[in-house]
Coordinates of C-alpha atoms and ligand atoms in Angstrom, one line a residue:
Chain A
X1 CA 236.4 71.5 -84.1
X2 CA 234.2 74.3 -82.4
X3 CA 234.8 74.7 -78.6
X4 CA 232.0 73.1 -76.6
X5 CA 231.8 76.2 -74.3
X6 CA 232.2 79.7 -75.6
X7 CA 231.9 82.5 -73.0
X8 CA 232.3 86.1 -74.0
X9 CA 232.3 88.9 -71.6
X10 CA 230.1 87.2 -69.3
X11 CA 228.8 89.2 -66.4
X12 CA 226.6 88.1 -63.4
X13 CA 225.3 90.6 -61.0
X14 CA 223.2 90.1 -57.8
X15 CA 221.8 93.4 -57.1
X16 CA 224.8 95.7 -56.4
X17 CA 227.2 92.7 -56.1
X18 CA 229.1 91.8 -59.2
X19 CA 229.9 88.0 -58.8
X20 CA 231.3 87.5 -62.2
X21 CA 232.7 90.6 -64.0
X22 CA 233.3 89.9 -67.7
X23 CA 234.8 86.5 -68.3
X24 CA 235.9 85.3 -71.8
X25 CA 237.1 81.7 -72.2
X26 CA 236.6 78.7 -74.4
X27 CA 236.5 75.0 -73.4
X28 CA 237.6 72.5 -76.1
X29 CA 235.9 69.3 -76.8
X30 CA 237.5 66.4 -74.8
X31 CA 239.7 68.5 -72.5
X32 CA 239.6 69.0 -68.7
X33 CA 239.1 72.6 -68.1
X34 CA 239.5 74.0 -64.6
X35 CA 238.3 77.1 -62.7
X36 CA 240.7 77.8 -60.1
X37 CA 240.2 80.5 -57.5
X38 CA 239.8 81.5 -53.9
X39 CA 236.5 81.3 -51.9
X40 CA 234.0 83.8 -53.3
X41 CA 236.0 84.2 -56.6
X42 CA 232.8 83.5 -58.7
X43 CA 233.6 79.8 -59.7
X44 CA 230.2 78.6 -58.7
X45 CA 228.4 81.4 -60.3
X46 CA 230.4 80.8 -63.6
X47 CA 229.8 77.1 -63.7
X48 CA 226.0 77.5 -62.9
X49 CA 225.8 80.0 -65.9
X50 CA 227.5 77.5 -68.1
X51 CA 225.2 74.7 -67.0
X52 CA 222.2 76.9 -67.9
X53 CA 220.9 77.0 -64.4
X54 CA 221.5 80.6 -63.7
X55 CA 221.2 83.2 -66.6
X56 CA 224.1 85.7 -67.1
X57 CA 223.3 89.3 -66.7
X58 CA 225.1 90.2 -69.9
X59 CA 227.5 88.6 -72.2
X60 CA 227.3 85.7 -74.6
X61 CA 227.5 82.1 -73.5
X62 CA 227.2 79.1 -75.8
X63 CA 227.4 75.4 -75.0
X64 CA 227.6 73.1 -78.0
X65 CA 226.6 76.0 -80.2
X66 CA 223.4 76.8 -78.2
X67 CA 222.6 79.8 -76.3
X68 CA 222.4 78.9 -72.5
X69 CA 219.4 81.4 -72.0
X70 CA 217.3 80.7 -75.1
X71 CA 218.1 76.9 -75.3
X72 CA 218.5 76.0 -71.6
X73 CA 216.6 72.8 -71.9
X74 CA 218.7 71.6 -74.8
X75 CA 222.0 72.6 -73.2
X76 CA 221.1 70.8 -70.0
X77 CA 220.1 67.7 -71.9
X78 CA 223.8 67.1 -73.0
X79 CA 225.3 68.0 -69.6
X80 CA 226.1 66.1 -66.4
X81 CA 226.0 68.5 -63.4
X82 CA 227.3 67.9 -60.0
X83 CA 226.6 71.0 -57.8
X84 CA 228.4 72.2 -54.9
X85 CA 227.1 70.3 -51.8
X86 CA 224.5 67.7 -52.1
X87 CA 221.2 67.7 -53.9
X88 CA 220.3 64.0 -53.7
X89 CA 216.6 63.2 -53.0
X90 CA 216.2 62.3 -49.3
X91 CA 212.7 60.9 -49.8
X92 CA 213.8 57.9 -52.0
X93 CA 216.4 55.2 -52.0
X94 CA 219.8 55.2 -53.7
X95 CA 218.4 53.2 -56.5
X96 CA 215.3 55.4 -57.1
X97 CA 217.5 58.6 -57.0
X98 CA 219.4 57.2 -60.0
X99 CA 216.2 55.9 -61.8
X100 CA 214.3 59.2 -61.5
X101 CA 217.3 61.0 -62.8
X102 CA 217.5 58.8 -65.9
X103 CA 213.9 59.5 -66.6
X104 CA 214.4 63.2 -66.6
X105 CA 216.7 62.6 -69.6
X106 CA 214.1 60.5 -71.4
X107 CA 215.9 57.2 -71.3
X108 CA 213.6 54.3 -72.1
X109 CA 212.7 52.4 -68.9
X110 CA 214.7 49.2 -69.5
X111 CA 217.8 51.1 -70.6
X112 CA 217.3 53.5 -67.6
X113 CA 217.2 50.4 -65.2
X114 CA 220.3 48.9 -67.0
X115 CA 222.2 52.1 -66.6
X116 CA 221.2 52.3 -62.9
X117 CA 222.6 48.9 -62.2
X118 CA 225.8 49.7 -64.1
X119 CA 226.2 53.0 -62.2
X120 CA 225.5 51.3 -58.8
X121 CA 228.4 48.8 -59.5
X122 CA 230.6 51.6 -60.8
X123 CA 230.2 53.9 -57.7
X124 CA 230.4 50.9 -55.4
X125 CA 226.9 51.2 -53.9
X126 CA 225.3 48.1 -55.3
X127 CA 224.8 46.8 -51.8
X128 CA 223.4 50.1 -50.6
X129 CA 220.7 50.3 -53.4
X130 CA 218.0 50.4 -50.9
X131 CA 219.4 52.7 -48.5
X132 CA 218.0 56.1 -47.8
X133 CA 220.4 58.8 -48.9
X134 CA 220.7 60.2 -45.4
X135 CA 222.2 57.0 -44.3
X136 CA 225.1 57.4 -46.6
X137 CA 228.6 58.7 -45.7
X138 CA 229.8 62.0 -47.3
X139 CA 232.0 60.0 -49.6
X140 CA 229.2 57.7 -50.7
X141 CA 226.9 60.7 -51.4
X142 CA 229.6 62.3 -53.5
X143 CA 230.1 59.1 -55.5
X144 CA 226.4 58.7 -55.9
X145 CA 226.0 62.4 -57.1
X146 CA 228.9 62.0 -59.6
X147 CA 227.6 58.5 -60.8
X148 CA 224.2 60.0 -61.3
X149 CA 225.6 62.8 -63.5
X150 CA 227.6 60.3 -65.6
X151 CA 224.7 57.8 -66.0
X152 CA 223.2 59.8 -68.9
X153 CA 226.7 59.8 -70.7
X154 CA 227.0 63.6 -70.9
X155 CA 229.1 65.3 -73.6
X156 CA 230.2 67.7 -70.8
X157 CA 230.6 66.9 -67.2
X158 CA 230.5 70.0 -65.0
X159 CA 231.5 69.5 -61.3
X160 CA 231.7 72.1 -58.7
X161 CA 234.4 71.3 -56.2
X162 CA 234.5 67.6 -56.9
X163 CA 236.4 66.3 -53.9
X164 CA 236.0 68.9 -51.3
X165 CA 236.1 67.4 -48.0
X166 CA 236.7 63.8 -49.1
X167 CA 239.3 61.4 -47.9
X168 CA 242.3 60.5 -50.2
X169 CA 240.7 57.1 -51.2
X170 CA 237.5 58.7 -52.4
X171 CA 239.5 61.5 -54.0
X172 CA 241.7 59.1 -56.0
X173 CA 238.8 57.0 -57.0
X174 CA 236.9 60.0 -58.3
X175 CA 239.9 61.3 -60.1
X176 CA 240.3 57.9 -61.9
X177 CA 236.7 58.1 -63.0
X178 CA 237.3 61.6 -64.5
X179 CA 240.2 60.3 -66.3
X180 CA 238.3 57.4 -67.7
X181 CA 235.4 59.4 -68.9
X182 CA 237.8 61.8 -70.5
X183 CA 239.5 59.1 -72.4
X184 CA 236.0 58.1 -73.7
X185 CA 235.6 61.7 -75.1
X186 CA 233.8 63.5 -72.4
X187 CA 234.7 67.1 -71.8
X188 CA 235.2 68.1 -68.1
X189 CA 234.7 71.4 -66.5
X190 CA 235.5 71.6 -62.8
X191 CA 236.0 74.3 -60.2
X192 CA 238.5 73.8 -57.4
X193 CA 240.7 75.5 -55.0
X194 CA 242.7 72.3 -54.5
X195 CA 246.0 72.6 -56.4
X196 CA 246.7 68.9 -56.5
X197 CA 243.3 68.4 -58.1
X198 CA 244.0 71.1 -60.6
X199 CA 247.5 69.7 -61.5
X200 CA 246.4 66.1 -61.6
X201 CA 243.4 66.7 -63.8
X202 CA 243.3 69.9 -65.8
X203 CA 244.8 70.3 -69.3
X204 CA 244.1 74.0 -69.1
X205 CA 242.8 76.3 -66.4
X206 CA 241.9 79.8 -65.6
X207 CA 242.6 81.5 -62.3
X208 CA 239.9 83.8 -61.3
X209 CA 239.4 86.2 -58.4
X210 CA 236.7 88.8 -57.8
X211 CA 235.0 87.6 -60.9
X212 CA 237.8 88.3 -63.2
X213 CA 240.2 86.0 -65.1
X214 CA 243.8 86.6 -63.9
X215 CA 245.6 84.0 -65.9
X216 CA 244.9 81.3 -68.4
X217 CA 247.0 78.4 -69.6
X218 CA 248.1 74.8 -69.0
X219 CA 249.4 74.1 -65.4
X220 CA 253.0 74.1 -66.7
X221 CA 252.6 77.3 -68.6
X222 CA 251.1 79.0 -65.6
X223 CA 253.8 77.9 -63.4
X224 CA 256.5 78.9 -65.9
X225 CA 255.0 82.3 -66.5
X226 CA 254.0 83.3 -63.0
X227 CA 256.2 81.3 -60.6
X228 CA 259.4 80.7 -62.4
X229 CA 261.2 77.2 -62.1
X230 CA 262.1 77.4 -58.4
X231 CA 260.9 79.4 -55.5
X232 CA 262.6 80.1 -52.2
X233 CA 260.3 79.9 -49.2
X234 CA 261.6 82.0 -46.3
X235 CA 260.2 82.2 -42.8
X236 CA 261.1 85.5 -41.0
X237 CA 259.2 87.4 -38.4
X238 CA 256.6 89.9 -39.6
X239 CA 258.7 93.1 -38.8
X240 CA 261.7 91.8 -40.9
X241 CA 259.5 90.8 -44.0
X242 CA 259.4 94.2 -45.5
X243 CA 263.1 94.6 -45.1
X244 CA 263.7 91.3 -47.0
X245 CA 261.3 92.3 -49.7
X246 CA 263.1 95.5 -50.3
X247 CA 266.4 93.6 -50.4
X248 CA 265.1 91.2 -53.0
X249 CA 263.5 94.0 -55.0
X250 CA 267.0 95.7 -55.2
X251 CA 268.2 92.5 -57.1
X252 CA 265.1 92.7 -59.4
X253 CA 263.5 89.8 -57.5
X254 CA 259.7 90.0 -56.9
X255 CA 258.5 88.5 -53.7
X256 CA 255.1 87.9 -52.1
X257 CA 253.6 86.8 -48.8
X258 CA 251.8 83.6 -48.2
X259 CA 250.7 83.3 -44.5
X260 CA 253.7 83.9 -42.5
X261 CA 256.1 82.9 -45.4
X262 CA 257.8 85.0 -48.0
X263 CA 258.0 83.4 -51.4
X264 CA 260.5 84.4 -54.1
X265 CA 260.2 83.0 -57.5
X266 CA 263.5 82.6 -59.4
X267 CA 265.3 80.6 -61.9
X268 CA 268.3 79.5 -59.8
X269 CA 268.1 80.2 -56.0
X270 CA 271.4 78.5 -55.0
X271 CA 273.4 81.7 -54.5
X272 CA 270.6 83.5 -52.6
X273 CA 269.6 80.6 -50.3
X274 CA 273.4 80.3 -49.3
X275 CA 273.4 84.0 -48.6
X276 CA 270.4 83.7 -46.5
X277 CA 271.6 80.8 -44.5
X278 CA 274.6 82.8 -43.8
X279 CA 272.3 85.3 -42.2
X280 CA 270.7 82.6 -40.1
X281 CA 267.4 82.8 -42.0
X282 CA 265.9 79.3 -43.0
X283 CA 265.2 79.2 -46.7
X284 CA 263.6 76.3 -48.4
X285 CA 264.4 75.9 -52.1
X286 CA 261.9 73.9 -54.0
X287 CA 260.4 73.5 -57.4
X288 CA 257.7 76.1 -58.2
X289 CA 254.1 74.7 -58.2
X290 CA 250.7 75.8 -59.1
X291 CA 250.1 76.7 -55.5
X292 CA 252.7 79.4 -55.9
X293 CA 251.0 80.8 -58.9
X294 CA 247.7 80.8 -57.1
X295 CA 249.1 82.5 -54.0
X296 CA 251.0 85.1 -56.1
X297 CA 248.1 86.1 -58.3
X298 CA 245.4 86.0 -55.5
X299 CA 247.4 86.4 -52.4
X300 CA 247.0 90.2 -51.9
X301 CA 243.2 89.8 -52.0
X302 CA 243.3 87.1 -49.3
X303 CA 245.3 89.5 -47.1
X304 CA 242.7 92.2 -47.8
X305 CA 240.0 89.7 -46.7
X306 CA 241.8 89.0 -43.6
X307 CA 242.3 92.5 -42.6
Chain B
X1 CA 243.4 84.8 -75.6
X2 CA 241.1 82.5 -77.6
X3 CA 239.7 83.3 -81.0
X4 CA 235.9 82.6 -80.6
X5 CA 233.8 81.8 -83.5
X6 CA 230.1 81.1 -83.2
X7 CA 228.3 78.9 -85.8
X8 CA 224.8 79.5 -84.4
X9 CA 222.8 81.9 -86.5
X10 CA 220.1 83.9 -84.7
X11 CA 217.3 82.7 -86.9
X12 CA 218.1 79.1 -86.0
X13 CA 218.0 80.0 -82.3
X14 CA 214.6 81.8 -82.4
X15 CA 213.0 79.1 -84.5
X16 CA 213.6 76.3 -81.9
X17 CA 212.3 78.6 -79.1
X18 CA 209.0 80.0 -80.2
X19 CA 207.2 77.3 -77.9
X20 CA 209.8 77.3 -75.1
X21 CA 207.2 78.5 -72.6
X22 CA 205.2 75.4 -73.1
X23 CA 205.5 72.7 -70.4
X24 CA 206.6 69.3 -71.3
X25 CA 204.0 66.8 -70.2
X26 CA 206.5 64.0 -70.3
X27 CA 208.8 65.8 -67.7
X28 CA 205.8 66.9 -65.6
X29 CA 204.8 63.2 -65.4
X30 CA 208.2 62.1 -64.3
X31 CA 207.8 64.6 -61.4
X32 CA 204.4 63.3 -60.7
X33 CA 205.7 59.8 -60.7
X34 CA 208.4 60.7 -58.2
X35 CA 205.9 62.1 -55.8
X36 CA 203.6 59.2 -56.3
X37 CA 206.5 56.9 -55.5
X38 CA 207.1 58.8 -52.2
X39 CA 203.4 58.7 -51.4
X40 CA 203.1 54.9 -51.9
X41 CA 206.2 54.5 -49.6
X42 CA 204.4 56.3 -46.9
X43 CA 200.9 55.1 -47.9
X44 CA 199.8 53.8 -44.5
X45 CA 200.5 57.1 -42.6
X46 CA 199.3 59.2 -45.5
X47 CA 196.1 57.3 -46.1
X48 CA 195.3 57.1 -42.4
X49 CA 195.7 60.8 -42.1
X50 CA 193.8 61.2 -45.2
X51 CA 190.7 59.2 -44.2
X52 CA 190.4 59.6 -40.4
X53 CA 189.8 63.4 -40.1
X54 CA 187.0 63.7 -42.8
X55 CA 185.3 60.5 -41.4
X56 CA 185.4 61.9 -37.9
X57 CA 184.0 65.2 -39.2
X58 CA 181.3 63.4 -41.2
X59 CA 180.3 61.4 -38.1
X60 CA 180.5 64.3 -35.5
X61 CA 178.9 67.0 -37.7
X62 CA 176.8 65.0 -40.1
X63 CA 175.2 62.4 -37.7
X64 CA 175.8 64.2 -34.5
X65 CA 175.0 67.9 -35.2
X66 CA 172.7 66.8 -37.9
X67 CA 170.1 65.5 -35.5
X68 CA 169.6 69.0 -34.3
X69 CA 169.5 70.5 -37.7
X70 CA 166.6 68.5 -39.0
X71 CA 166.0 68.6 -42.8
X72 CA 167.6 70.9 -45.4
X73 CA 165.3 73.0 -47.5
X74 CA 165.0 70.5 -50.3
X75 CA 164.4 67.5 -48.3
X76 CA 168.0 66.2 -47.8
X77 CA 169.0 65.0 -44.5
X78 CA 171.8 67.2 -43.0
X79 CA 174.4 64.3 -43.3
X80 CA 173.6 63.9 -47.0
X81 CA 174.0 67.6 -47.4
X82 CA 177.3 67.8 -45.6
X83 CA 179.1 64.7 -47.1
X84 CA 179.8 66.2 -50.6
X85 CA 181.0 69.3 -48.9
X86 CA 183.4 67.4 -46.7
X87 CA 184.6 65.6 -49.9
X88 CA 185.4 68.9 -51.5
X89 CA 186.9 70.4 -48.4
X90 CA 189.3 67.6 -47.9
X91 CA 190.3 67.6 -51.6
X92 CA 191.2 71.2 -50.8
X93 CA 193.1 70.3 -47.6
X94 CA 195.0 67.5 -49.2
X95 CA 196.1 69.4 -52.3
X96 CA 197.1 72.4 -50.2
X97 CA 199.2 70.3 -47.7
X98 CA 201.2 68.8 -50.4
X99 CA 201.5 71.9 -52.6
X100 CA 202.2 74.3 -49.7
X101 CA 204.2 72.4 -47.0
X102 CA 205.4 69.4 -49.1
X103 CA 206.5 71.4 -52.1
X104 CA 208.1 74.1 -49.8
X105 CA 210.3 71.3 -48.2
X106 CA 211.2 70.0 -51.6
X107 CA 212.1 73.4 -52.8
X108 CA 214.0 74.7 -49.9
X109 CA 215.8 72.4 -47.4
X110 CA 215.6 69.3 -49.5
X111 CA 216.9 70.7 -52.8
X112 CA 214.9 68.2 -54.7
X113 CA 213.7 71.0 -56.9
X114 CA 217.3 72.3 -57.4
X115 CA 218.4 69.0 -58.8
X116 CA 215.4 68.9 -61.2
X117 CA 216.4 72.3 -62.6
X118 CA 219.9 70.9 -63.4
X119 CA 218.3 68.5 -65.7
X120 CA 216.2 69.2 -68.9
X121 CA 213.3 70.1 -66.6
X122 CA 212.1 73.8 -66.9
X123 CA 210.2 75.8 -64.4
X124 CA 206.9 75.3 -66.3
X125 CA 207.4 71.4 -66.3
X126 CA 207.9 71.7 -62.5
X127 CA 204.7 73.8 -62.1
X128 CA 202.7 71.4 -64.2
X129 CA 204.1 68.2 -62.6
X130 CA 203.5 69.5 -59.0
X131 CA 200.0 70.8 -59.8
X132 CA 199.0 67.5 -61.5
X133 CA 200.4 65.7 -58.4
X134 CA 198.5 67.8 -55.9
X135 CA 195.4 67.5 -58.1
X136 CA 195.8 63.8 -57.7
X137 CA 196.0 64.1 -53.9
X138 CA 192.8 66.0 -54.0
X139 CA 191.3 63.4 -56.2
X140 CA 192.4 60.5 -53.9
X141 CA 191.0 62.3 -50.8
X142 CA 187.7 63.0 -52.5
X143 CA 187.3 59.3 -53.8
X144 CA 187.9 57.9 -50.4
X145 CA 185.3 60.0 -48.9
X146 CA 183.0 59.2 -51.7
X147 CA 183.4 55.5 -51.1
X148 CA 182.8 56.0 -47.5
X149 CA 179.7 58.1 -48.1
X150 CA 178.4 55.5 -50.6
X151 CA 178.8 52.8 -48.1
X152 CA 176.6 54.8 -45.6
X153 CA 174.0 55.2 -48.4
X154 CA 174.6 58.9 -48.7
X155 CA 175.1 58.8 -52.5
X156 CA 171.9 59.0 -54.6
X157 CA 173.1 58.9 -58.3
X158 CA 175.4 57.2 -60.7
X159 CA 176.6 60.7 -61.6
X160 CA 178.8 60.3 -58.5
X161 CA 181.4 58.5 -60.5
X162 CA 182.4 61.9 -61.8
X163 CA 183.2 63.1 -58.2
X164 CA 186.6 61.6 -58.8
X165 CA 187.5 63.9 -61.7
X166 CA 185.7 66.7 -59.9
X167 CA 188.0 66.1 -56.9
X168 CA 191.0 66.3 -59.3
X169 CA 189.8 69.7 -60.5
X170 CA 189.3 71.0 -57.0
X171 CA 192.8 69.7 -56.1
X172 CA 194.3 71.4 -59.1
X173 CA 192.9 74.7 -58.3
X174 CA 194.2 74.6 -54.8
X175 CA 197.6 73.2 -55.9
X176 CA 198.0 76.5 -57.9
X177 CA 197.3 78.5 -54.7
X178 CA 199.6 76.3 -52.6
X179 CA 202.5 76.3 -55.0
X180 CA 202.2 80.1 -55.6
X181 CA 202.2 80.6 -51.8
X182 CA 205.3 78.4 -51.4
X183 CA 207.1 80.2 -54.1
X184 CA 206.3 83.5 -52.6
X185 CA 206.9 82.6 -49.0
X186 CA 210.0 83.5 -47.2
X187 CA 209.7 80.9 -44.6
X188 CA 207.7 77.8 -43.5
X189 CA 205.7 80.1 -41.2
X190 CA 204.4 82.3 -43.9
X191 CA 203.2 79.2 -45.9
X192 CA 201.0 78.6 -42.8
X193 CA 199.1 81.8 -43.6
X194 CA 197.5 80.0 -46.6
X195 CA 195.6 77.8 -44.1
X196 CA 194.7 80.5 -41.5
X197 CA 193.8 83.2 -44.0
X198 CA 192.4 81.2 -46.9
X199 CA 191.7 77.5 -46.4
X200 CA 190.0 77.6 -43.0
X201 CA 187.7 80.5 -43.6
X202 CA 186.9 78.9 -47.1
X203 CA 186.0 75.7 -45.4
X204 CA 183.4 77.3 -43.2
X205 CA 181.9 79.7 -45.7
X206 CA 181.8 77.9 -49.0
X207 CA 178.6 76.0 -48.7
X208 CA 180.2 72.9 -46.9
X209 CA 178.2 73.2 -43.7
X210 CA 175.3 75.6 -44.7
X211 CA 174.1 77.1 -47.9
X212 CA 175.8 80.2 -48.9
X213 CA 172.5 82.0 -49.3
X214 CA 172.8 82.4 -45.6
X215 CA 175.7 84.7 -46.0
X216 CA 175.4 88.4 -46.4
X217 CA 174.7 89.6 -49.9
X218 CA 178.1 91.2 -50.5
X219 CA 180.0 88.0 -49.5
X220 CA 178.3 85.7 -52.0
X221 CA 180.0 86.8 -55.3
X222 CA 183.3 86.6 -53.3
X223 CA 182.8 83.0 -52.1
X224 CA 181.8 82.1 -55.6
X225 CA 185.1 83.4 -56.9
X226 CA 187.2 81.1 -54.6
X227 CA 187.3 77.5 -55.8
X228 CA 185.8 75.7 -52.9
X229 CA 182.3 77.1 -53.5
X230 CA 182.0 75.9 -57.2
X231 CA 183.9 72.7 -56.0
X232 CA 181.3 71.9 -53.3
X233 CA 178.5 72.9 -55.6
X234 CA 179.7 70.6 -58.3
X235 CA 180.4 67.6 -56.1
X236 CA 177.0 68.0 -54.3
X237 CA 175.2 68.0 -57.6
X238 CA 177.0 64.9 -58.7
X239 CA 176.3 63.0 -55.5
X240 CA 172.6 63.9 -55.6
X241 CA 172.2 63.4 -59.4
X242 CA 170.5 66.8 -60.1
X243 CA 173.1 67.9 -62.6
X244 CA 172.6 70.9 -64.9
X245 CA 174.7 73.4 -67.0
X246 CA 175.5 75.4 -63.8
X247 CA 177.6 72.4 -62.8
X248 CA 179.4 72.3 -66.0
X249 CA 180.0 76.0 -65.5
X250 CA 181.4 75.4 -62.1
X251 CA 183.8 72.8 -63.5
X252 CA 184.9 75.2 -66.2
X253 CA 185.5 77.9 -63.6
X254 CA 187.7 75.5 -61.7
X255 CA 189.6 74.7 -65.0
X256 CA 190.0 78.4 -65.8
X257 CA 191.1 79.1 -62.2
X258 CA 193.7 76.4 -62.4
X259 CA 195.0 77.5 -65.9
X260 CA 195.4 81.1 -64.6
X261 CA 197.3 79.9 -61.5
X262 CA 199.5 77.6 -63.7
X263 CA 200.9 80.8 -65.2
X264 CA 201.1 82.6 -61.9
X265 CA 202.9 79.7 -60.4
X266 CA 205.3 79.4 -63.3
X267 CA 206.0 83.2 -63.0
X268 CA 206.5 83.0 -59.2
X269 CA 208.7 79.9 -59.4
X270 CA 210.9 81.4 -62.1
X271 CA 211.3 84.7 -60.0
X272 CA 212.3 82.5 -57.0
X273 CA 214.3 79.8 -58.5
X274 CA 216.1 81.2 -61.4
X275 CA 218.7 83.5 -60.2
Ligands
ADP401 N1 222.4 83.8 -55.2 C1 223.3 84.7 -54.7 N2 222.8 85.9 -54.4 C2 223.7 86.9 -53.9 N3 225.0 86.8 -54.1 C3 225.6 85.7 -54.5 C4 224.7 84.6 -54.8 N4 225.5 83.5 -55.3 C5 226.7 83.9 -55.1 N5 226.8 85.3 -54.7 C6 227.9 86.0 -54.4 O1 228.9 85.9 -55.5 C7 230.2 85.9 -55.2 C8 230.9 84.7 -55.8 O2 230.3 83.6 -55.3 P1 230.6 82.1 -55.8 O3 230.3 82.0 -57.2 O4 229.8 81.1 -55.0 O5 232.3 82.0 -55.5 P2 233.1 80.6 -55.4 O6 232.3 79.4 -55.9 O7 234.2 80.9 -56.2 O8 233.5 80.5 -53.9 C9 230.2 85.8 -53.6 O9 230.6 87.1 -53.2 C10 228.9 85.4 -53.3 O10 228.5 86.0 -52.0
MG402 MG1 231.8 77.7 -55.0

């Protein structure tokens, strides 16, 4: 089956600023694909181009075989879009927000109203149907926005930072919906900088920074390739960090800084951690995670930002 | 990385998109309906605002000032002369208020427009839907004033039923101006300029309160080019019942003006919203 999203050398420039600098990827039908990257990496810009909201400066971008620039209307007709932040209509009720949305997709009125009811139940806002949007909590707004995008039963659900700023209850509820619609065959494209979210949901992901793809694979592959099986997390004062990095390098071990910690990816850290404890340095030995991959691949840039 | 294969052939892609610039009337009407819904929700405040000011103007200027003016050249009383002008003027103000301030809000802080553009809606559907809506606001205002004028015995002809569609045309023309201004404006303050630089001067110099033949010669073609003069002329003719081909020409001019502004609006909105 042809991938539902095909991006080849896609570039987006805003005047002199290059937000997305030549990305190539494909999203397969029915999978959950993640764009993982630090703030300002170009995730939002990328997802907006895929959703035919923002035209690429150059490159090729097809969704369901259609060019996003030439056939934007047809592309958007099969998408469900949840943008970053909130774009609910503050002038109308919760119910009417959903109803108007359904009309934009040409659903016949009785069917539209039926789906609005269904959605209200699903997002647990049936008792708030008459509320103004401004009277809803952040979690409720997010649920409404996601329910609205799912109401039209999209082939591809594109969500920018789905659970940013939500409490764990809402987060898990929303993750469950995503798993459910995926089981029903919906493809998911999401951006996140939350590692738990990426590991919990994504079949495959790309890590991007400065508008470029740094790595691609399943969460396990990425951890295996870029962070090893285990890591040692060492806390030493800043002046001793370079000394330790040099010592690790002598043994052929790469290390990188994450905040005030020094992280060493490795296959078996038993010997080294004992040695460090002997030195009086506290070393935490733990399984490698996606967060280690993220920090390693994008870490230097974050430090540059902070400088 | 991934092997990418494309099944779309270029000919297919162009074939489906030859008419891509055309607005979808269905989607424009969904937008119209959204605005109508909000209008009904606030109907009391909206309609009160809509009705009070023109009625006060008609009373104060028409009946009050009119006593000192005496008769107009062709035997009309001043209040009869001024009533259609006020109807046209408030069609203008209502259409402009919604398309300038209202639309600017929907486009900037409220993100209502941003959401529409994430759905199958294209910029041209947005332009058309918002223009039709502001046209409707102009039509409603015009019709209310017409009804009021009729109740006061200021309407002389059955032609006056056409004041309602004429009000729509006036509203449409000003919607084009208002949305263009919103799309070009960098802030709410700059939207205000449409009123100070355009609407208010037009209101006073487009034949609403006195015949434009009183204006200096060079100014006359200028005021005919702006939509309130043909609008006032048209509505005045319909209320009096002396309708000729010139009135049809005035209506056509409003239609042409609106069409040109539809394309300008589409272009400006595209420039602002598609980034
Ligand atoms: N409309 C815009 N105009 C100018 N620059 C933009 C615009 N949108 C995004 N950018 C810039 O593009 C870069 C990538 O932003 P974004 O895609 O929002 O990153 P992310 O979503 O990964 O945090 C940033 O440097 C941002 O400032
Ligand atoms: Mg973002």
